[in-house]
Amino acid sequence: MSVQVENLEKNMAKLTIEVPAEEVTKAIQGAYQKNKNRFNVPGFRRGKVPQKMIEKMYGVGVFYEDAVNAMLPSAYEKACEESGLDIVSRPEIDVTQIEAGKPMIFTATVAVKPEVTLGEYKGLEVERQEVIVTDDDVMEEIKKEQEKNATVINVEDRPVQKDDTAVIDFEGFCDGVAFEGGKGTDFPLVIGSGQFIPGFEDQLIGRNVGDEVEVNVTFPTPYQEKSLEGKDAMFKVTIKELKAKELPEIDDEFASEVSEFDTLDEYKKEVADKIRSQKEAEAKRKKEDEVVNKAVENASMEIPQAMIDTQASNMVNEFAQRMQSQGLTMEQYMQFTGSTREQMEDQMKDQAKKRIQVRLTLEAVAKAENIQISDEELDKEVEKMAEAYKLEKEQLKKYLGDAELEQMKTDMAVQKAVDLLASEAKEV
């Protein structure tokens, strides 16, 4: 196999790849063996029709497409290795010659990793991040815990109030006619949650269990049901039950129930320490983001569009995996949102470009500073992963493979570059 490389503008390259004629012959024969049972020719049993007979009846190129599909992946992979290029996009393939007895020739147009010219990246000025924990911060966190430990009680001796849960039956009418989807039974409505049309919940405040209420509202614009947009509606509502949260007192007893401490003061201190740790981590992230963004702004690089397109496609794939882990397929998501994969990729292209700029800049910093990851450092990282996955370290290394382990080294070097930028930054 031979490979010729033509460097194009804007960090693009074209590989012209020639696969030997004998490999083409083998691939065509393989395509014949794979597909021969599909052909029914009078005088021959199915699967026994000679290759030449099929080619005569259906055309000499009847097996070319399958042959090409069989040869392309490995031929392209070998060509990438032989070219020595750092390819960062999916290839655009064009088969220029496929014929029995001749080499197969195809081209692959690809994006190659851009060179980065670093600007100033040490001693960059960043905004000082103050970490302050107030009494209000502590009480806000404690009140969240108080809400978690609330008990729900039935209310019969007072009217509906904000934050109550009213169990209701309802039916909606437009111009005196009930509309589809406007009816519900035993619906638990949290008053003030905004679950229903604006103004609906407010009209239940002050009413009592057993009341039948006429609620008048106007559907907003836009609205998910287009036929109801902007229309006036009347709902007949029956309040069947009323429930309210009963919050525990915030005192020593509460502290002992929700924590390992006996007193409220001790619990408050532990909550304050937790908040401080969270704010310090957030301040660290903000500092790192700011200094990295400034280093990116000071660097220059020409990113090929194909690289951005590939990154955007990868980001959509990552999103699809997250959706799947939550029990939702991409097809369902796109149906619910009315979007297409192409639209999602277009929406992600700016973010994809930013990701690429950050990564390339940090890799360039790591190279300029000769940041390298030792085998010992890699082993420690693999060991942490192995503990998390409950695997033996050597078993995990074997599962990951050499390419993934090298990628881990690159990722670790990039993180060290972030640490360097942050440590050299000047807080003002």
Short mmCIF file of C-alpha atoms in Angstrom, two decimals, residues 20-345:
data_model
loop_
_atom_site.label_atom_id
_atom_site.label_comp_id
_atom_site.label_asym_id
_atom_site.label_seq_id
_atom_site.Cartn_x
_atom_site.Cartn_y
_atom_site.Cartn_z
CA PRO A 20 -2.58 -3.27 -4.20
CA ALA A 21 -4.53 -5.08 -6.92
CA GLU A 22 -4.18 -8.47 -5.22
CA GLU A 23 -5.93 -7.11 -2.10
CA VAL A 24 -8.71 -5.76 -4.30
CA THR A 25 -9.13 -9.19 -5.91
CA LYS A 26 -9.35 -10.85 -2.47
CA ALA A 27 -11.89 -8.26 -1.29
CA ILE A 28 -14.08 -8.80 -4.38
CA GLN A 29 -13.94 -12.56 -3.84
CA GLY A 30 -14.87 -12.02 -0.19
CA ALA A 31 -17.82 -9.87 -1.25
CA TYR A 32 -18.90 -12.67 -3.62
CA GLN A 33 -18.73 -15.28 -0.83
CA LYS A 34 -20.71 -13.00 1.47
CA ASN A 35 -23.49 -12.27 -1.04
CA LYS A 36 -23.70 -15.31 -3.35
CA ASN A 37 -26.76 -16.72 -1.60
CA ARG A 38 -28.74 -13.63 -2.58
CA PHE A 39 -28.63 -14.42 -6.30
CA ASN A 40 -31.13 -16.74 -7.97
CA VAL A 41 -30.09 -17.82 -11.48
CA PRO A 42 -32.01 -20.47 -13.47
CA GLY A 43 -30.00 -23.69 -13.78
CA PHE A 44 -28.01 -23.11 -10.61
CA ARG A 45 -28.76 -23.90 -7.01
CA ARG A 46 -28.88 -20.86 -4.73
CA GLY A 47 -25.37 -20.09 -3.53
CA LYS A 48 -23.74 -22.11 -6.33
CA VAL A 49 -23.82 -19.47 -9.08
CA PRO A 50 -20.23 -18.78 -10.26
CA GLN A 51 -18.84 -15.31 -9.59
CA LYS A 52 -18.25 -14.61 -13.28
CA MET A 53 -21.84 -15.55 -14.12
CA ILE A 54 -23.22 -13.11 -11.51
CA GLU A 55 -20.90 -10.34 -12.74
CA LYS A 56 -22.03 -10.97 -16.34
CA MET A 57 -25.71 -10.83 -15.42
CA TYR A 58 -25.63 -7.96 -12.90
CA GLY A 59 -22.64 -5.96 -14.02
CA VAL A 60 -18.93 -6.25 -13.37
CA GLY A 61 -19.16 -3.88 -10.40
CA VAL A 62 -21.84 -5.81 -8.53
CA PHE A 63 -19.44 -6.63 -5.66
CA TYR A 64 -17.40 -3.41 -5.69
CA GLU A 65 -19.30 -1.58 -2.97
CA ASP A 66 -18.96 -4.41 -0.44
CA ALA A 67 -15.32 -4.86 -1.41
CA VAL A 68 -14.61 -1.18 -0.85
CA ASN A 69 -16.38 -1.23 2.53
CA ALA A 70 -14.26 -4.21 3.55
CA MET A 71 -10.95 -2.61 2.53
CA LEU A 72 -11.44 1.01 3.55
CA PRO A 73 -11.23 0.92 7.38
CA SER A 74 -7.94 -0.95 7.66
CA ALA A 75 -6.42 0.79 4.63
CA TYR A 76 -7.29 4.20 6.04
CA GLU A 77 -5.96 3.28 9.49
CA LYS A 78 -2.62 2.09 8.01
CA ALA A 79 -2.41 5.22 5.86
CA CYS A 80 -2.87 7.45 8.91
CA GLU A 81 0.00 5.67 10.67
CA GLU A 82 2.27 5.86 7.62
CA SER A 83 1.48 9.54 7.00
CA GLY A 84 2.74 10.60 10.42
CA LEU A 85 0.02 13.26 10.55
CA ASP A 86 -1.79 14.15 13.77
CA ILE A 87 -5.31 13.82 12.35
CA VAL A 88 -8.10 15.54 14.30
CA SER A 89 -11.22 15.03 12.20
CA ARG A 90 -13.20 12.34 10.51
CA PRO A 91 -12.05 11.78 6.91
CA GLU A 92 -13.91 12.85 3.83
CA ILE A 93 -13.47 9.79 1.59
CA ASP A 94 -13.55 9.75 -2.21
CA VAL A 95 -12.94 6.47 -4.08
CA THR A 96 -11.34 7.41 -7.40
CA GLN A 97 -10.57 3.92 -8.73
CA ILE A 98 -12.03 0.48 -8.03
CA GLU A 99 -11.72 -2.20 -10.69
CA ALA A 100 -10.86 -5.88 -10.73
CA GLY A 101 -7.19 -6.48 -11.49
CA LYS A 102 -6.22 -2.90 -10.63
CA PRO A 103 -5.26 -1.14 -7.39
CA MET A 104 -8.00 0.64 -5.49
CA ILE A 105 -7.25 4.34 -5.16
CA PHE A 106 -9.05 6.62 -2.76
CA THR A 107 -8.45 9.97 -1.13
CA ALA A 108 -9.07 11.00 2.46
CA THR A 109 -9.31 14.71 3.21
CA VAL A 110 -8.63 15.38 6.88
CA ALA A 111 -7.90 18.14 9.35
CA VAL A 112 -4.53 18.06 11.05
CA LYS A 113 -3.71 19.35 14.50
CA PRO A 114 -2.92 23.07 14.29
CA GLU A 115 0.31 24.57 15.54
CA VAL A 116 -0.17 26.94 18.46
CA THR A 117 1.83 30.11 18.95
CA LEU A 118 1.74 30.92 22.64
CA GLY A 119 1.51 34.48 23.86
CA GLU A 120 1.96 35.55 27.44
CA TYR A 121 0.80 32.83 29.80
CA LYS A 122 2.77 33.32 33.02
CA GLY A 123 2.02 36.02 35.55
CA LEU A 124 -1.40 36.81 34.11
CA GLU A 125 -3.63 39.01 36.25
CA VAL A 126 -6.84 37.48 37.60
CA GLU A 127 -9.53 38.74 39.90
CA ARG A 128 -8.99 37.82 43.53
CA GLN A 129 -11.66 35.42 44.72
CA GLU A 130 -12.72 36.17 48.28
CA VAL A 131 -14.10 33.25 50.26
CA ILE A 132 -16.57 34.46 52.90
CA VAL A 133 -19.06 32.30 54.78
CA THR A 134 -21.88 34.28 56.39
CA ASP A 135 -24.43 33.30 59.03
CA ASP A 136 -27.07 33.56 56.30
CA ASP A 137 -25.17 30.99 54.20
CA VAL A 138 -25.13 28.60 57.14
CA MET A 139 -28.83 29.07 57.95
CA GLU A 140 -29.81 28.65 54.30
CA GLU A 141 -28.07 25.26 54.26
CA ILE A 142 -29.60 24.24 57.58
CA LYS A 143 -33.07 25.23 56.35
CA LYS A 144 -32.60 22.92 53.36
CA GLU A 145 -32.00 20.09 55.84
CA GLN A 146 -35.01 21.29 57.83
CA GLU A 147 -37.15 21.00 54.67
CA LYS A 148 -35.89 17.46 54.08
CA ASN A 149 -36.99 16.48 57.57
CA ALA A 150 -40.41 18.10 57.41
CA THR A 151 -43.52 16.03 58.02
CA VAL A 152 -46.68 16.37 55.92
CA ILE A 153 -49.89 16.90 57.87
CA ASN A 154 -53.53 17.16 56.81
CA VAL A 155 -55.04 20.63 57.34
CA GLU A 156 -58.73 21.11 58.02
CA ASP A 157 -58.96 24.18 60.28
CA ARG A 158 -57.74 26.94 57.96
CA PRO A 159 -57.87 28.11 54.32
CA VAL A 160 -55.31 27.41 51.59
CA GLN A 161 -51.99 29.24 51.99
CA LYS A 162 -48.88 29.61 49.85
CA ASP A 163 -46.64 26.49 49.94
CA ASP A 164 -49.58 24.24 50.88
CA THR A 165 -50.38 21.20 48.75
CA ALA A 166 -54.00 21.27 47.61
CA VAL A 167 -55.39 17.99 46.28
CA ILE A 168 -57.86 19.03 43.59
CA ASP A 169 -60.18 17.84 40.85
CA PHE A 170 -60.39 20.23 37.92
CA GLU A 171 -61.84 20.62 34.45
CA GLY A 172 -61.07 23.43 32.00
CA PHE A 173 -63.42 25.12 29.52
CA CYS A 174 -62.87 27.55 26.64
CA ASP A 175 -66.01 29.32 25.40
CA GLY A 176 -68.04 26.94 27.54
CA VAL A 177 -66.58 23.82 25.89
CA ALA A 178 -64.28 21.41 27.75
CA PHE A 179 -60.90 21.13 26.02
CA GLU A 180 -58.71 18.05 25.69
CA GLY A 181 -56.08 17.64 28.40
CA GLY A 182 -57.79 20.10 30.72
CA LYS A 183 -59.16 17.60 33.22
CA GLY A 184 -57.54 16.02 36.28
CA THR A 185 -58.51 14.08 39.39
CA ASP A 186 -56.78 14.00 42.79
CA PHE A 187 -54.02 16.25 41.51
CA PRO A 188 -51.55 17.40 44.22
CA LEU A 189 -50.87 21.08 43.45
CA VAL A 190 -48.22 22.93 45.42
CA ILE A 191 -49.50 26.49 45.79
CA GLY A 192 -46.91 28.95 44.52
CA SER A 193 -44.92 26.36 42.57
CA GLY A 194 -45.96 27.71 39.18
CA GLN A 195 -47.01 24.25 37.98
CA PHE A 196 -50.22 25.61 36.49
CA ILE A 197 -51.09 28.59 34.26
CA PRO A 198 -50.15 31.96 35.80
CA GLY A 199 -52.92 33.13 38.15
CA PHE A 200 -54.45 29.68 38.68
CA GLU A 201 -52.83 28.90 42.02
CA ASP A 202 -53.35 32.40 43.43
CA GLN A 203 -57.14 32.04 43.07
CA LEU A 204 -57.14 29.04 45.41
CA ILE A 205 -55.48 30.93 48.28
CA GLY A 206 -58.03 31.68 51.03
CA ARG A 207 -60.37 28.88 49.96
CA ASN A 208 -61.24 25.87 52.10
CA VAL A 209 -61.43 22.10 51.75
CA GLY A 210 -64.73 21.22 50.07
CA ASP A 211 -65.00 24.52 48.17
CA GLU A 212 -65.88 24.47 44.49
CA VAL A 213 -64.03 27.33 42.82
CA GLU A 214 -64.26 28.87 39.36
CA VAL A 215 -60.75 29.85 38.33
CA ASN A 216 -60.45 32.26 35.39
CA VAL A 217 -57.13 32.45 33.55
CA THR A 218 -55.65 33.32 30.18
CA PHE A 219 -53.30 30.86 28.48
CA PRO A 220 -49.89 32.42 27.88
CA THR A 221 -48.21 32.96 24.52
CA PRO A 222 -46.32 30.89 23.54
CA TYR A 223 -47.90 27.74 24.98
CA GLN A 224 -47.12 24.08 24.28
CA GLU A 225 -50.67 23.47 23.00
CA LYS A 226 -50.85 25.96 20.12
CA SER A 227 -54.66 25.86 19.89
CA LEU A 228 -54.92 27.33 23.42
CA GLU A 229 -52.38 30.16 23.06
CA GLY A 230 -53.77 33.45 24.38
CA LYS A 231 -57.26 32.06 25.02
CA ASP A 232 -59.38 32.81 28.08
CA ALA A 233 -60.34 29.73 30.07
CA MET A 234 -62.43 28.84 33.11
CA PHE A 235 -61.56 25.91 35.36
CA LYS A 236 -64.05 24.28 37.70
CA VAL A 237 -61.96 23.25 40.69
CA THR A 238 -62.90 21.20 43.75
CA ILE A 239 -60.53 21.36 46.73
CA LYS A 240 -60.62 17.83 48.17
CA GLU A 241 -57.73 17.86 50.63
CA LEU A 242 -55.19 20.28 52.02
CA LYS A 243 -51.73 19.27 53.18
CA ALA A 244 -48.95 21.33 54.73
CA LYS A 245 -45.37 20.79 55.77
CA GLU A 246 -44.62 20.86 59.47
CA LEU A 247 -41.01 21.89 59.98
CA PRO A 248 -38.95 20.72 62.97
CA GLU A 249 -37.50 23.34 65.30
CA ILE A 250 -33.89 24.20 64.60
CA ASP A 251 -32.35 23.38 67.96
CA ASP A 252 -29.96 20.96 69.64
CA GLU A 253 -32.39 18.07 69.19
CA PHE A 254 -32.66 18.79 65.47
CA ALA A 255 -28.86 18.95 65.21
CA SER A 256 -28.45 15.60 66.93
CA GLU A 257 -30.98 13.99 64.56
CA VAL A 258 -29.48 15.23 61.29
CA SER A 259 -25.77 15.12 62.17
CA GLU A 260 -23.22 13.44 64.41
CA PHE A 261 -23.18 16.44 66.75
CA ASP A 262 -25.08 16.97 70.01
CA THR A 263 -25.44 20.74 69.84
CA LEU A 264 -26.67 23.22 67.27
CA ASP A 265 -23.47 25.28 67.58
CA GLU A 266 -21.32 22.28 66.70
CA TYR A 267 -23.59 21.47 63.76
CA LYS A 268 -23.42 25.07 62.53
CA LYS A 269 -19.62 24.96 62.62
CA GLU A 270 -19.58 21.74 60.59
CA VAL A 271 -21.99 23.25 58.04
CA ALA A 272 -19.85 26.41 57.83
CA ASP A 273 -16.71 24.32 57.19
CA LYS A 274 -18.50 22.40 54.46
CA ILE A 275 -19.69 25.62 52.79
CA ARG A 276 -16.19 27.10 53.05
CA SER A 277 -14.70 24.04 51.31
CA GLN A 278 -17.29 24.33 48.54
CA LYS A 279 -16.64 28.04 48.08
CA GLU A 280 -12.88 27.51 48.05
CA ALA A 281 -13.25 24.84 45.35
CA GLU A 282 -15.48 27.18 43.35
CA ALA A 283 -12.99 30.05 43.77
CA LYS A 284 -10.21 27.75 42.56
CA ARG A 285 -12.25 26.79 39.48
CA LYS A 286 -13.02 30.43 38.70
CA LYS A 287 -9.37 31.39 38.99
CA GLU A 288 -8.32 28.53 36.75
CA ASP A 289 -11.01 29.34 34.17
CA GLU A 290 -10.03 33.02 34.09
CA VAL A 291 -6.30 32.43 33.73
CA VAL A 292 -6.79 29.71 31.10
CA ASN A 293 -9.14 31.95 29.09
CA LYS A 294 -6.55 34.75 29.15
CA ALA A 295 -3.82 32.36 27.99
CA VAL A 296 -6.11 31.25 25.14
CA GLU A 297 -6.79 34.89 24.19
CA ASN A 298 -3.04 35.54 24.03
CA ALA A 299 -2.36 32.46 21.87
CA SER A 300 -2.91 32.17 18.14
CA MET A 301 -3.94 29.13 16.11
CA GLU A 302 -5.89 28.36 12.95
CA ILE A 303 -8.51 25.71 13.68
CA PRO A 304 -9.89 23.87 10.63
CA GLN A 305 -13.66 23.74 10.37
CA ALA A 306 -13.58 19.96 10.03
CA MET A 307 -11.97 19.75 13.47
CA ILE A 308 -14.76 21.87 14.96
CA ASP A 309 -17.41 19.78 13.20
CA THR A 310 -15.91 16.58 14.57
CA GLN A 311 -15.74 18.00 18.11
CA ALA A 312 -19.37 19.15 17.92
CA SER A 313 -20.42 15.69 16.74
CA ASN A 314 -18.50 14.09 19.62
CA MET A 315 -20.22 16.44 22.07
CA VAL A 316 -23.64 15.39 20.78
CA ASN A 317 -22.58 11.76 21.24
CA GLU A 318 -21.56 12.54 24.84
CA PHE A 319 -24.94 14.20 25.41
CA ALA A 320 -26.69 11.13 23.98
CA GLN A 321 -24.81 8.89 26.42
CA ARG A 322 -25.90 11.08 29.34
CA MET A 323 -29.50 10.95 28.14
CA GLN A 324 -29.31 7.18 27.79
CA SER A 325 -28.02 6.85 31.36
CA GLN A 326 -31.20 8.67 32.42
CA GLY A 327 -33.40 6.30 30.41
CA LEU A 328 -34.02 8.61 27.44
CA THR A 329 -32.94 7.89 23.87
CA MET A 330 -31.77 10.62 21.52
CA GLU A 331 -34.73 9.90 19.27
CA GLN A 332 -37.10 10.57 22.17
CA TYR A 333 -35.21 13.71 23.19
CA MET A 334 -35.30 15.11 19.66
CA GLN A 335 -39.00 14.30 19.40
CA PHE A 336 -39.75 16.09 22.68
CA THR A 337 -37.69 19.16 21.78
CA GLY A 338 -38.47 19.28 18.08
CA SER A 339 -34.76 19.43 17.25
CA THR A 340 -32.54 17.44 14.88
CA ARG A 341 -29.02 16.14 15.32
CA GLU A 342 -27.78 18.66 12.76
CA GLN A 343 -29.34 21.53 14.72
CA MET A 344 -27.80 20.27 17.95
CA GLU A 345 -24.37 20.06 16.33
#
